[in-house]
Short mmCIF file of C-alpha atoms in Angstrom, two decimals:
data_model
loop_
_atom_site.label_atom_id
_atom_site.label_comp_id
_atom_site.label_asym_id
_atom_site.label_seq_id
_atom_site.Cartn_x
_atom_site.Cartn_y
_atom_site.Cartn_z
CA GLY A 1 2.78 272.67 28.20
CA GLN A 2 -0.71 274.38 29.45
CA GLN A 3 -2.15 273.42 32.77
CA LEU A 4 -5.72 274.56 33.98
CA ASN A 5 -6.07 274.39 37.76
CA GLN A 6 -9.53 273.74 39.08
CA SER A 7 -10.49 274.65 42.75
CA PRO A 8 -11.68 273.28 44.76
CA GLN A 9 -11.16 269.82 43.83
CA SER A 10 -14.04 268.53 45.90
CA MET A 11 -17.15 270.10 47.51
CA PHE A 12 -19.77 268.82 50.02
CA ILE A 13 -22.92 270.95 50.22
CA GLN A 14 -26.69 271.05 51.25
CA GLU A 15 -29.51 270.92 48.86
CA GLY A 16 -30.43 274.82 48.22
CA GLU A 17 -26.73 276.12 48.79
CA ASP A 18 -25.05 278.19 46.23
CA VAL A 19 -21.91 276.61 44.69
CA SER A 20 -18.74 278.26 43.18
CA MET A 21 -15.72 276.91 41.38
CA ASN A 22 -12.91 278.44 39.51
CA CYS A 23 -10.36 277.56 37.03
CA THR A 24 -7.14 279.34 36.45
CA SER A 25 -4.12 279.25 33.81
CA SER A 26 -0.55 280.42 33.53
CA SER A 27 -1.23 281.08 29.83
CA ILE A 28 -4.16 282.84 28.07
CA PHE A 29 -7.22 280.98 26.66
CA ASN A 30 -9.55 282.63 24.02
CA THR A 31 -12.44 280.03 24.80
CA TRP A 32 -13.54 279.05 28.15
CA LEU A 33 -15.65 275.98 28.34
CA TRP A 34 -17.30 274.17 31.20
CA TYR A 35 -18.41 270.68 31.21
CA LYS A 36 -20.25 268.46 33.87
CA GLN A 37 -19.83 264.62 33.70
CA ASP A 38 -21.85 262.14 35.49
CA PRO A 39 -20.49 258.69 36.44
CA GLY A 40 -20.25 256.60 33.80
CA GLU A 41 -20.83 259.09 31.04
CA GLY A 42 -19.08 261.23 28.95
CA PRO A 43 -18.61 264.97 29.62
CA VAL A 44 -21.56 267.31 28.75
CA LEU A 45 -21.16 271.10 27.66
CA LEU A 46 -22.79 273.41 30.10
CA ILE A 47 -21.54 276.51 28.97
CA ALA A 48 -19.21 277.82 26.42
CA LEU A 49 -17.27 281.21 26.78
CA TYR A 50 -15.57 283.22 23.82
CA LYS A 51 -14.97 286.76 24.96
CA ALA A 52 -12.89 288.10 28.00
CA GLY A 53 -15.36 289.51 30.44
CA GLU A 54 -18.39 287.40 29.32
CA LEU A 55 -20.99 286.38 31.64
CA THR A 56 -23.46 283.68 30.26
CA SER A 57 -26.14 281.99 32.32
CA ASN A 58 -27.67 278.38 31.49
CA GLY A 59 -30.47 278.22 33.86
CA ARG A 60 -29.22 278.07 37.61
CA LEU A 61 -25.62 278.03 36.23
CA THR A 62 -23.71 281.21 35.58
CA ALA A 63 -20.02 281.18 34.24
CA GLN A 64 -17.64 284.21 33.54
CA PHE A 65 -14.54 284.52 31.15
CA GLY A 66 -12.10 286.30 33.14
CA ILE A 67 -10.94 289.79 32.14
CA THR A 68 -7.28 288.54 31.86
CA ARG A 69 -8.18 285.63 30.18
CA LYS A 70 -6.21 283.36 32.45
CA ASP A 71 -9.20 282.41 34.24
CA SER A 72 -12.89 281.62 34.66
CA PHE A 73 -15.50 280.82 37.01
CA LEU A 74 -18.78 278.67 37.31
CA ASN A 75 -21.51 279.38 39.93
CA ILE A 76 -24.61 276.90 40.57
CA SER A 77 -27.36 278.56 42.33
CA ALA A 78 -29.92 276.87 44.41
CA SER A 79 -28.12 273.28 44.01
CA ILE A 80 -30.32 270.37 43.70
CA PRO A 81 -29.35 266.60 43.95
CA SER A 82 -29.16 266.10 40.56
CA ASP A 83 -26.26 268.86 40.39
CA VAL A 84 -23.96 265.94 41.60
CA GLY A 85 -21.05 265.26 39.41
CA ILE A 86 -17.68 266.31 38.17
CA TYR A 87 -17.42 269.74 36.74
CA PHE A 88 -14.54 270.56 34.43
CA CYS A 89 -13.12 273.64 32.89
CA ALA A 90 -11.50 273.41 29.35
CA GLY A 91 -9.98 275.24 26.45
CA PRO A 92 -8.42 274.85 23.22
CA ALA A 93 -4.93 273.77 23.59
CA GLU A 94 -2.23 276.03 22.25
CA THR A 95 -0.12 275.29 19.25
CA ASN A 96 3.40 275.69 18.47
CA ALA A 97 2.77 277.80 15.55
CA GLY A 98 -0.30 279.84 17.15
CA GLY A 99 -2.56 278.13 14.66
CA THR A 100 -5.60 276.43 15.42
CA SER A 101 -5.55 273.14 17.52
CA TYR A 102 -8.05 270.91 15.96
CA GLY A 103 -10.02 268.81 18.44
CA LYS A 104 -7.69 269.29 21.51
CA LEU A 105 -9.01 271.02 24.59
CA THR A 106 -6.78 271.07 27.69
CA PHE A 107 -8.70 270.17 30.71
CA GLY A 108 -8.74 270.97 34.49
CA GLN A 109 -8.70 268.05 36.95
CA GLY A 110 -12.39 268.80 37.84
CA THR A 111 -14.22 269.50 40.85
CA ILE A 112 -16.25 266.64 42.69
CA LEU A 113 -19.54 268.03 43.64
CA THR A 114 -21.86 266.30 46.21
CA VAL A 115 -24.74 267.60 47.13
CA HIS A 116 -26.64 266.52 50.42
CA PRO A 117 -30.75 266.58 50.36
CA LYS B 1 -31.20 264.12 16.79
CA ALA B 2 -29.12 261.34 17.87
CA GLY B 3 -25.92 262.23 19.99
CA VAL B 4 -22.48 260.79 19.62
CA THR B 5 -22.58 256.71 19.68
CA GLN B 6 -19.69 254.57 21.06
CA THR B 7 -19.26 250.99 20.87
CA PRO B 8 -18.84 248.69 22.94
CA ARG B 9 -19.67 250.32 26.33
CA TYR B 10 -17.44 247.80 28.12
CA LEU B 11 -14.51 245.65 27.14
CA ILE B 12 -12.40 243.44 28.85
CA LYS B 13 -9.21 242.55 27.26
CA THR B 14 -5.79 240.52 28.12
CA ARG B 15 -2.05 242.20 28.42
CA GLY B 16 -0.88 241.69 24.85
CA GLN B 17 -4.09 241.72 22.97
CA GLN B 18 -5.28 244.63 20.84
CA VAL B 19 -8.55 246.32 20.52
CA THR B 20 -10.89 248.57 18.33
CA LEU B 21 -13.21 250.80 19.88
CA SER B 22 -15.89 252.75 17.34
CA CYS B 23 -17.56 255.99 17.37
CA SER B 24 -20.29 257.36 15.08
CA PRO B 25 -20.47 261.11 15.42
CA ILE B 26 -23.83 263.36 15.47
CA SER B 27 -25.23 263.52 11.91
CA GLY B 28 -23.30 266.47 10.08
CA HIS B 29 -20.28 266.51 12.07
CA ARG B 30 -17.23 265.66 10.15
CA SER B 31 -14.46 266.31 13.09
CA VAL B 32 -14.17 263.45 15.50
CA SER B 33 -11.48 263.55 18.73
CA TRP B 34 -10.22 260.74 20.89
CA TYR B 35 -9.66 261.17 24.28
CA GLN B 36 -8.25 258.90 27.45
CA GLN B 37 -9.64 259.32 30.82
CA THR B 38 -8.13 258.16 34.08
CA PRO B 39 -8.15 259.07 37.75
CA GLY B 40 -4.73 259.66 37.43
CA GLN B 41 -3.99 262.01 34.50
CA GLY B 42 -7.48 263.10 33.76
CA LEU B 43 -8.82 263.69 30.20
CA GLN B 44 -5.80 263.34 27.69
CA PHE B 45 -6.13 263.88 23.97
CA LEU B 46 -5.38 261.19 21.83
CA PHE B 47 -6.23 262.46 18.26
CA GLU B 48 -8.49 264.22 15.96
CA TYR B 49 -9.80 263.40 12.28
CA PHE B 50 -11.62 265.59 9.72
CA SER B 51 -12.43 264.24 6.28
CA GLU B 52 -10.75 260.81 6.86
CA THR B 53 -7.28 262.97 7.74
CA GLN B 54 -5.61 263.09 11.22
CA ARG B 55 -5.10 266.67 11.73
CA ASN B 56 -3.97 266.69 15.25
CA LYS B 57 -2.16 264.07 17.45
CA GLY B 58 -1.61 264.15 21.32
CA ASN B 59 1.44 262.77 23.03
CA PHE B 60 0.82 258.85 23.15
CA PRO B 61 2.71 255.97 21.76
CA GLY B 62 2.15 254.70 18.15
CA ARG B 63 0.29 251.26 19.80
CA PHE B 64 -2.76 254.04 19.55
CA SER B 65 -3.93 254.78 16.39
CA GLY B 66 -7.19 255.95 14.72
CA ARG B 67 -8.69 256.31 11.15
CA GLN B 68 -11.92 258.06 10.09
CA PHE B 69 -14.17 256.43 7.12
CA SER B 70 -15.94 258.64 4.58
CA ASN B 71 -19.09 258.66 6.50
CA SER B 72 -17.19 260.42 9.44
CA ARG B 73 -17.28 257.33 11.80
CA SER B 74 -14.24 256.70 13.50
CA GLU B 75 -11.87 253.78 14.95
CA MET B 76 -9.40 253.69 17.07
CA ASN B 77 -6.85 250.84 17.68
CA VAL B 78 -4.68 250.14 20.73
CA SER B 79 -2.14 247.20 20.18
CA THR B 80 -0.17 245.20 22.34
CA LEU B 81 -2.28 246.37 25.38
CA GLU B 82 -0.75 247.10 28.71
CA LEU B 83 -2.37 247.15 32.30
CA GLY B 84 -1.95 251.35 32.12
CA ASP B 85 -4.26 251.09 28.97
CA SER B 86 -7.18 250.70 31.31
CA ALA B 87 -9.36 253.83 30.97
CA LEU B 88 -12.56 255.37 29.85
CA TYR B 89 -12.15 256.05 26.03
CA LEU B 90 -14.05 258.96 24.91
CA CYS B 91 -14.65 260.22 21.53
CA ALA B 92 -16.26 263.96 20.91
CA SER B 93 -17.71 265.33 17.71
CA SER B 94 -18.20 268.88 15.88
CA VAL B 95 -18.91 270.06 12.62
CA SER B 96 -15.34 271.34 11.72
CA GLY B 97 -13.16 270.74 15.13
CA THR B 98 -12.61 274.55 15.62
CA GLU B 99 -15.99 275.40 17.37
CA TYR B 100 -14.42 273.42 20.26
CA GLY B 101 -17.65 273.42 22.25
CA TYR B 102 -17.58 269.53 21.28
CA THR B 103 -20.20 266.81 21.90
CA PHE B 104 -18.91 263.62 23.78
CA GLY B 105 -20.17 260.42 23.71
CA SER B 106 -20.58 258.02 26.63
CA GLY B 107 -17.43 256.21 26.15
CA THR B 108 -16.27 252.91 25.99
CA ARG B 109 -14.45 251.30 29.44
CA LEU B 110 -11.67 249.41 28.61
CA THR B 111 -10.27 247.06 31.02
CA VAL B 112 -6.87 245.50 30.69
CA VAL B 113 -6.20 242.38 33.01
#
């Protein structure tokens, strides 16, 4: 089935540094989503991308939908301690009939971000 | 506006027992999806309900079941619990299930001993 490969698996950075992480797939996605999960909580949607080539920002976060539709990137600028958490990329799962996959997202393995003050 | 509410937050059950978890979606959201999150397998889709009908199902054994009520609230049930069922169970809601930017609840942490 579909798989999303996220890299890096973990990052240790100093406060104020910029962060980049990416997500790749062997199959095409028509929507890319980036979520952040804090310990003991559910994932929170950060950015949604719906069009190849799209570049979208949400505060210090910027995400891009790759032209090939097989990858996406998330950048965090000027990191702060509260950026700590697990970042997941996700996309709608494919269906055998090529129809809508209701409710089903395929998630990457996550990137664990640690920010040292 | 209230978010997605899951109850209980924590549960400890014994192997062989059954458990029921509850999810109240955001008001106006009619699609509810359930996910299992474990360190080894990550986030895996269980099933999705819309207007009391299951529209999609993941690759889990029949011990995992769910339902949705007319007010869109949903429950999932796991029967004959196994140690490997220990996980964080998350539910997510959206208006129709096709917008994909689902809103997740905080989850129910289930521990099977």
